[in-house]
Coordinates of C-alpha atoms in Angstrom, one line a residue:
M1 CA -50.9 -19.4 61.3
R2 CA -49.8 -16.1 62.1
I3 CA -46.7 -17.0 59.9
A4 CA -49.6 -17.6 56.9
H5 CA -51.6 -14.7 57.8
L6 CA -49.1 -11.8 57.9
A7 CA -48.0 -13.8 53.9
R8 CA -51.2 -13.5 52.9
S9 CA -51.4 -9.8 54.3
L10 CA -48.0 -8.7 51.7
I11 CA -49.4 -10.7 48.9
S12 CA -52.5 -8.5 49.7
F13 CA -50.4 -5.3 50.1
T14 CA -48.8 -5.5 47.2
L15 CA -51.2 -6.4 44.9
N16 CA -53.1 -3.1 45.7
L17 CA -50.5 -1.2 44.9
S18 CA -49.1 -2.5 41.7
S19 CA -53.0 -2.6 40.0
A20 CA -55.8 -0.5 39.9
P21 CA -58.7 -2.5 41.3
L22 CA -59.9 -4.8 39.5
T23 CA -63.1 -6.7 37.8
K24 CA -61.7 -9.4 36.8
P25 CA -60.4 -11.9 38.5
L26 CA -55.4 -11.6 38.3
S27 CA -54.1 -14.5 36.5
F28 CA -50.9 -15.5 36.1
H29 CA -50.7 -13.7 32.2
S30 CA -52.2 -10.9 33.5
L31 CA -49.7 -10.0 36.1
T32 CA -45.9 -10.8 34.0
A33 CA -47.3 -10.0 30.3
K34 CA -48.8 -6.8 30.8
T35 CA -45.8 -5.0 32.8
T36 CA -43.3 -6.0 31.4
E37 CA -43.1 -7.3 28.5
R38 CA -44.1 -4.5 26.9
P39 CA -42.5 -2.1 28.5
R40 CA -39.1 -4.0 27.3
R41 CA -40.3 -4.7 23.5
R42 CA -40.0 -1.0 23.0
V43 CA -36.5 -0.4 25.3
F44 CA -35.2 -2.6 23.6
Q45 CA -36.7 -1.2 20.1
F46 CA -35.6 1.5 20.8
S47 CA -31.5 0.7 21.8
M48 CA -31.9 -0.9 18.5
E49 CA -32.8 1.8 16.4
K50 CA -30.5 4.4 18.3
T51 CA -27.4 1.8 17.6
D52 CA -28.0 1.5 14.2
N53 CA -27.6 5.3 13.7
V54 CA -24.7 5.5 15.8
S55 CA -23.7 2.3 13.7
T56 CA -24.5 5.2 10.3
T57 CA -23.0 7.7 11.8
A58 CA -19.4 6.5 12.2
T59 CA -19.2 4.3 9.0
E60 CA -20.5 7.5 7.1
D61 CA -17.0 9.8 9.7
A62 CA -15.0 7.0 9.0
A63 CA -15.5 7.3 4.7
V64 CA -15.2 10.7 4.5
N65 CA -12.1 10.9 6.7
Y66 CA -10.2 8.1 6.3
G67 CA -12.0 6.5 2.4
F68 CA -11.4 7.6 -0.9
T69 CA -12.9 11.0 -0.7
R70 CA -11.1 12.5 1.7
S71 CA -9.6 15.6 1.3
E72 CA -6.1 14.4 0.6
M73 CA -6.6 11.7 -2.4
Y74 CA -4.5 12.4 -5.7
K75 CA -2.9 15.9 -3.8
S76 CA 0.7 14.5 -3.7
N77 CA 3.0 13.3 -6.6
L78 CA 2.6 9.8 -7.1
A79 CA 5.9 9.2 -9.0
G80 CA 8.5 8.3 -7.7
T81 CA 7.2 7.8 -4.4
V82 CA 8.7 4.3 -3.7
G83 CA 12.2 3.7 -2.5
P84 CA 15.0 1.4 -4.7
Y85 CA 14.8 -2.3 -3.3
D86 CA 15.3 -5.8 -6.1
R87 CA 13.9 -7.1 -3.2
H88 CA 11.2 -7.8 -1.2
V89 CA 10.1 -10.7 1.1
F90 CA 6.8 -11.4 3.0
L91 CA 6.8 -12.8 5.6
C92 CA 2.8 -14.7 6.3
F93 CA 1.8 -13.6 9.7
K94 CA -2.0 -13.9 11.0
N95 CA -4.3 -10.8 9.8
P96 CA -4.9 -8.0 10.0
D97 CA -7.2 -7.8 12.7
A98 CA -4.3 -9.5 15.2
W99 CA -1.9 -7.2 13.4
L100 CA 0.2 -5.0 16.2
P101 CA 0.7 -0.9 15.1
H102 CA 4.6 -2.5 14.5
V103 CA 3.5 -6.0 13.7
E104 CA 7.4 -6.4 13.5
E105 CA 7.5 -6.9 17.9
D106 CA 5.1 -9.7 17.5
D107 CA 6.7 -13.1 18.6
L108 CA 8.0 -14.4 14.8
P109 CA 8.5 -11.3 13.0
K110 CA 10.2 -10.0 15.5
L111 CA 12.4 -12.4 16.0
V112 CA 12.8 -12.2 11.7
S113 CA 13.0 -8.2 12.4
T114 CA 16.1 -8.8 14.7
A115 CA 18.2 -11.1 12.6
L116 CA 17.7 -8.6 9.9
K117 CA 19.3 -6.0 11.6
T118 CA 22.1 -8.3 13.2
R119 CA 23.3 -9.5 9.4
K120 CA 22.6 -5.8 7.6
N121 CA 25.5 -5.7 6.7
D122 CA 25.9 -8.5 5.5
I123 CA 23.0 -8.3 3.0
T124 CA 23.8 -6.8 -0.1
V125 CA 21.2 -6.4 -1.7
K126 CA 18.9 -3.7 -0.8
T127 CA 15.8 -6.2 0.1
K128 CA 12.1 -5.1 1.8
V129 CA 10.0 -6.8 4.6
R130 CA 6.8 -7.2 4.5
I131 CA 3.8 -9.1 6.6
C132 CA 1.0 -10.4 4.8
E133 CA -1.3 -12.4 5.7
G134 CA -1.4 -16.1 6.9
G135 CA -3.7 -19.0 7.8
E136 CA -7.5 -19.9 7.7
G137 CA -9.8 -17.5 4.6
S138 CA -6.3 -16.8 2.8
E139 CA -4.0 -17.4 0.2
F140 CA -1.2 -19.1 2.7
E141 CA -0.3 -20.2 5.8
N142 CA 1.7 -19.1 8.9
G143 CA 4.9 -19.1 8.6
D144 CA 5.4 -19.3 4.7
V145 CA 8.2 -17.1 3.5
L146 CA 7.2 -15.2 0.1
I147 CA 10.1 -13.5 -2.1
F148 CA 10.2 -12.0 -5.1
P149 CA 10.9 -11.5 -8.1
D150 CA 12.5 -14.8 -7.9
M151 CA 8.6 -15.9 -7.0
I152 CA 10.2 -18.6 -5.1
K153 CA 7.9 -19.5 -1.5
Y154 CA 8.9 -21.7 1.8
K155 CA 7.2 -22.8 3.9
D156 CA 6.3 -23.4 7.8
L157 CA 9.3 -20.8 9.4
K158 CA 9.6 -21.7 13.1
D159 CA 11.5 -19.9 15.7
S160 CA 14.0 -21.9 15.6
D161 CA 14.6 -21.8 11.4
V162 CA 14.3 -17.6 11.9
D163 CA 19.1 -17.2 11.7
G164 CA 19.4 -20.3 9.2
F165 CA 17.1 -18.6 7.6
V166 CA 18.4 -15.1 6.9
D167 CA 22.3 -16.9 6.5
D168 CA 21.1 -18.7 3.8
V169 CA 18.8 -17.0 2.0
L170 CA 18.9 -13.5 2.2
V171 CA 22.8 -12.8 3.5
S172 CA 24.1 -15.9 1.3
G173 CA 21.6 -16.1 -1.6
K174 CA 21.7 -19.7 -1.8
P175 CA 18.4 -22.5 -0.9
W176 CA 17.2 -22.5 2.7
A177 CA 18.6 -26.1 3.6
S178 CA 15.7 -26.6 6.2
G179 CA 13.3 -25.8 3.7
V180 CA 12.3 -27.1 0.8
Q181 CA 11.7 -24.4 -2.7
E182 CA 8.2 -24.1 -3.8
V183 CA 8.0 -21.8 -7.6
L184 CA 5.3 -19.3 -7.9
T185 CA 3.1 -18.9 -9.9
G186 CA 0.8 -16.3 -11.4
S187 CA 0.5 -12.6 -10.6
H188 CA 0.2 -11.8 -7.1
V189 CA -1.4 -8.6 -5.0
F190 CA -0.4 -7.1 -2.3
V191 CA -2.9 -4.7 -0.6
C192 CA -2.3 -2.7 2.2
A193 CA -4.8 -3.1 5.4
H194 CA -3.1 -2.1 8.4
G195 CA -5.4 -0.1 10.5
S196 CA -4.1 -0.3 13.5
R197 CA -1.0 1.3 12.2
D198 CA -2.5 4.0 9.8
K199 CA -6.4 4.1 10.0
R200 CA -6.7 5.1 5.9
C201 CA -5.6 1.8 5.4
G202 CA -8.0 -0.2 7.7
V203 CA -10.9 1.3 6.4
C204 CA -9.6 0.8 2.0
G205 CA -7.6 -1.9 2.6
P206 CA -10.1 -4.3 3.1
V207 CA -13.3 -2.2 1.0
L208 CA -10.6 -3.0 -2.7
I209 CA -9.4 -6.7 -0.9
E210 CA -12.9 -7.6 -1.8
K211 CA -13.3 -5.4 -5.4
L212 CA -10.3 -7.5 -6.8
K213 CA -11.2 -10.8 -5.6
E214 CA -14.9 -10.6 -7.2
G215 CA -13.6 -9.0 -10.5
I216 CA -11.1 -12.4 -9.7
E217 CA -13.6 -14.3 -9.8
S218 CA -15.7 -13.0 -12.2
R219 CA -13.3 -13.5 -15.0
G220 CA -12.1 -16.5 -13.8
L221 CA -9.0 -15.5 -13.1
K222 CA -9.1 -17.6 -9.1
D223 CA -5.8 -19.7 -10.5
K224 CA -3.6 -17.4 -11.5
V225 CA -4.2 -14.3 -9.8
F226 CA -4.1 -13.7 -5.8
V227 CA -5.1 -11.2 -3.2
S228 CA -3.7 -11.0 -0.1
A229 CA -3.6 -8.1 2.7
C230 CA 0.2 -6.6 4.0
S231 CA 1.3 -4.4 6.3
H232 CA 2.6 -1.1 5.6
V233 CA 4.4 -0.4 2.8
G234 CA 4.6 3.2 3.0
G235 CA 2.9 6.5 2.0
H236 CA -0.5 6.0 4.7
K237 CA -1.8 9.3 2.7
Y238 CA -1.9 7.5 -0.6
A239 CA -4.0 4.9 0.7
G240 CA -5.3 2.4 -1.1
N241 CA -1.7 1.5 -1.4
L242 CA -0.9 -1.6 -3.4
I243 CA 1.8 -4.0 -5.0
I244 CA 1.3 -6.1 -7.7
Y245 CA 4.0 -9.0 -8.8
S246 CA 3.7 -10.6 -12.5
P247 CA 5.2 -11.6 -14.9
N248 CA 6.5 -9.2 -18.1
S249 CA 5.8 -10.1 -22.1
D250 CA 10.1 -11.7 -21.2
G251 CA 8.1 -13.4 -18.7
K252 CA 11.0 -11.2 -15.7
T253 CA 8.7 -10.6 -12.6
M254 CA 8.2 -7.2 -12.6
G255 CA 7.0 -5.0 -9.2
H256 CA 4.8 -2.0 -9.7
W257 CA 3.4 0.2 -6.7
Y258 CA -0.5 1.8 -7.7
G259 CA -1.8 5.1 -5.2
Y260 CA -4.8 5.9 -4.1
V261 CA -6.5 3.0 -5.8
T262 CA -10.6 2.8 -5.8
P263 CA -12.6 0.5 -6.2
E264 CA -13.3 2.0 -9.6
D265 CA -9.7 1.4 -10.5
V266 CA -9.7 -2.1 -10.3
P267 CA -10.8 -3.7 -13.7
E268 CA -8.6 -1.4 -14.7
I269 CA -6.1 -3.4 -13.3
L270 CA -7.2 -6.7 -13.7
D271 CA -7.8 -6.3 -17.2
Q272 CA -4.9 -3.9 -17.7
H273 CA -2.0 -4.2 -15.7
I274 CA -2.1 -7.4 -14.9
E275 CA -4.1 -9.2 -18.1
K276 CA -2.3 -7.2 -20.6
G277 CA 1.2 -5.1 -19.2
I278 CA 0.0 -1.9 -19.3
V279 CA 1.4 0.4 -16.1
I280 CA -0.8 2.7 -15.3
E281 CA 0.7 6.0 -15.4
R282 CA -1.7 8.1 -13.7
I283 CA -1.8 6.2 -10.3
W284 CA 1.8 4.7 -10.5
R285 CA 4.0 5.0 -7.6
G286 CA 6.9 3.1 -9.0
Q287 CA 8.6 -0.8 -9.3
M288 CA 11.4 -3.0 -7.9
G289 CA 15.1 -2.4 -9.4
L290 CA 15.0 0.9 -10.1
S291 CA 17.9 3.2 -8.9
T292 CA 18.0 6.0 -6.4
E293 CA 19.1 7.8 -9.2
E294 CA 15.8 6.4 -11.8
G295 CA 13.9 6.9 -9.2
E296 CA 13.8 10.4 -9.5
K297 CA 14.5 11.3 -13.4
V298 CA 10.8 9.5 -12.5
R299 CA 9.6 11.9 -10.0
E300 CA 10.8 14.5 -12.5
Q301 CA 8.1 14.2 -14.8
K302 CA 5.5 15.0 -12.1
L303 CA 2.4 12.1 -13.4
P304 CA -0.7 13.9 -12.8
N305 CA -3.0 11.9 -10.8
G306 CA -6.8 11.1 -11.0
K307 CA -6.4 12.1 -14.8
D308 CA -5.7 9.6 -17.6
E309 CA -2.2 9.7 -18.5
T310 CA -2.1 6.5 -20.7
K311 CA -5.1 7.7 -22.1
S312 CA -2.9 10.7 -23.7
N313 CA 0.1 9.5 -24.7
K314 CA -1.9 7.3 -27.3
H315 CA -3.6 10.9 -27.9
E316 CA -1.0 12.6 -28.4
E317 CA 1.1 8.9 -30.3
N318 CA -2.1 8.8 -33.1
S319 CA -1.5 12.7 -33.7
A320 CA 1.7 11.9 -34.4
E321 CA 1.7 8.6 -36.5
A322 CA -1.0 11.0 -38.2
A323 CA 1.5 13.5 -38.6
K324 CA 3.4 11.3 -40.6
D325 CA 0.8 9.9 -42.9
N326 CA -0.6 12.9 -44.3
V327 CA 3.6 14.2 -44.8
A328 CA 4.4 10.5 -46.1
S329 CA 0.8 11.1 -48.2
C330 CA 1.6 14.3 -49.8
C331 CA 4.6 14.8 -50.9
Q332 CA 8.6 12.9 -50.4
G333 CA 11.4 14.7 -51.6
A334 CA 15.2 13.0 -51.5
N335 CA 17.3 12.3 -48.7
G336 CA 13.8 11.4 -46.5
F337 CA 13.3 15.2 -46.3
S338 CA 9.6 16.5 -47.3
C339 CA 8.9 19.3 -49.1
C340 CA 5.6 20.0 -47.0
R341 CA 5.3 23.4 -45.3
D342 CA 2.3 21.9 -42.7
G343 CA 3.1 22.6 -38.7
S344 CA 3.5 18.6 -38.5
S345 CA 6.7 18.4 -41.3
E346 CA 8.9 21.4 -39.0
I347 CA 7.4 19.5 -36.1
I348 CA 9.2 16.2 -37.3
K349 CA 12.3 17.7 -38.6
E350 CA 13.3 20.0 -36.3
K351 CA 13.7 17.6 -34.3
K352 CA 15.1 15.7 -36.4
L353 CA 17.6 18.6 -36.9
E354 CA 17.6 18.3 -32.4
E355 CA 18.4 14.5 -32.6
N356 CA 21.4 15.2 -35.4
I357 CA 22.7 17.9 -32.8
E358 CA 23.1 15.7 -30.4
G359 CA 24.6 12.5 -31.8
H360 CA 27.6 14.2 -33.0
G361 CA 28.8 15.7 -29.8
K362 CA 31.1 18.5 -28.8
G363 CA 33.2 18.5 -31.9
G364 CA 30.9 18.2 -34.5
L365 CA 27.5 19.9 -35.2
D366 CA 27.9 22.0 -31.4
K367 CA 30.4 24.1 -32.5
L368 CA 28.6 25.5 -35.4
P369 CA 26.3 28.9 -34.2
R370 CA 23.2 27.7 -33.0
W371 CA 20.7 29.4 -36.4
I372 CA 22.4 27.5 -38.7
G373 CA 20.8 24.4 -36.7
S374 CA 17.2 25.7 -37.5
L375 CA 17.9 26.7 -41.1
E376 CA 15.8 24.1 -43.3
Q377 CA 17.4 22.3 -46.2
S378 CA 15.3 24.3 -48.8
D379 CA 16.4 27.2 -47.5
V380 CA 20.2 26.3 -47.6
L381 CA 20.0 24.7 -51.3
A382 CA 18.2 28.4 -51.8
A383 CA 20.6 30.4 -51.0
V384 CA 23.5 28.7 -52.6
A385 CA 20.9 28.7 -56.0
V386 CA 20.7 32.8 -55.4
V387 CA 24.9 32.6 -54.8
G388 CA 25.3 30.9 -57.8
A389 CA 23.4 32.8 -59.7
V390 CA 25.1 35.5 -58.8
A391 CA 28.3 34.6 -59.3
T392 CA 27.3 33.1 -62.3
I393 CA 26.2 37.1 -63.9
A394 CA 29.2 38.6 -62.5
V395 CA 31.5 36.6 -64.4
A396 CA 29.2 36.7 -67.2
Y397 CA 29.8 41.3 -67.0
S398 CA 32.6 40.0 -66.4
I399 CA 34.1 38.7 -69.5
Y400 CA 31.1 40.7 -71.4
K401 CA 34.2 44.2 -70.1
R402 CA 37.1 42.3 -70.5
S403 CA 35.2 41.5 -74.0
G404 CA 34.5 45.4 -74.6

């Protein structure tokens, strides 16, 4: 009895502390809903709003510091920033979110990397090895190996196969004895999305991949163009970075690298480079197969970034064609020389003279004084005519003197 009385007293005391004098009978709903549910709802709404604001701010900061509008965009010359190589091998392994900063230190990639270091002196073809995504949601499966420009795929490389694969394919240049070759078709685009290695690639890469896939879908190229995320390709500061392996007009597979690529460049990449084979020079970094010397020459050109150099070239070509048309419509002299005196004909003649001088070499026109090479044929003919006239007059005068 005392225990029951004590319990009732505690309940009465608790109710008196938690609420004001009640005019209505207490119910379970009135004790719980009014005192707990509404305050919790307000706290939850506040937390969600705060989280959304933080998330939006972080996204904006990432875009400014690491995205396509970052301050370093277009600050460096792109042409010639790809080292010489003649073969590119991609090992398909997991997805970018699972890649270590140095993905070659993880499981299967580590075994391949170790085997390559061991046999590096035996590999005569300059070879680059990178990781591309594999598994669910990607174009390839884990363990697939892609080789360009050979356009070959080997499936399901396992840990125990690595040494044999490297020896057969990369060292000896033979088909893999333990695997079956499959031929790759179409164009293959590899976009650096290695975010754990560099945030710029982690921000730009996925956006470009999504944009490329949208463009491929809308153009009906789903079975002709394939896009994959890949690991670090070199040149984080040039992000977005991508590599395109596709056949040229002769059917030869070419590998072209692009940097500073933005979503706005994607339509041009699909319509111009992949469909028409036109290189977009303003964002072009280099290509597979260039020697060191050729790469240096390309770098010396210093193609401007962020400016459509291709359009400039086309404009110059059109101007040259127009100049030639003007020359032809004016008047045509003997041996292809024009008697027109406009500026365009002067330029064409200078180029022809320079070509002739270079073509004769050291034993030819190079021995003559440089000013002779700059004279026009009409000037030479005029000079000869004057000299001939003077000589004729001199001879006539001499005969006249003798007869007199």
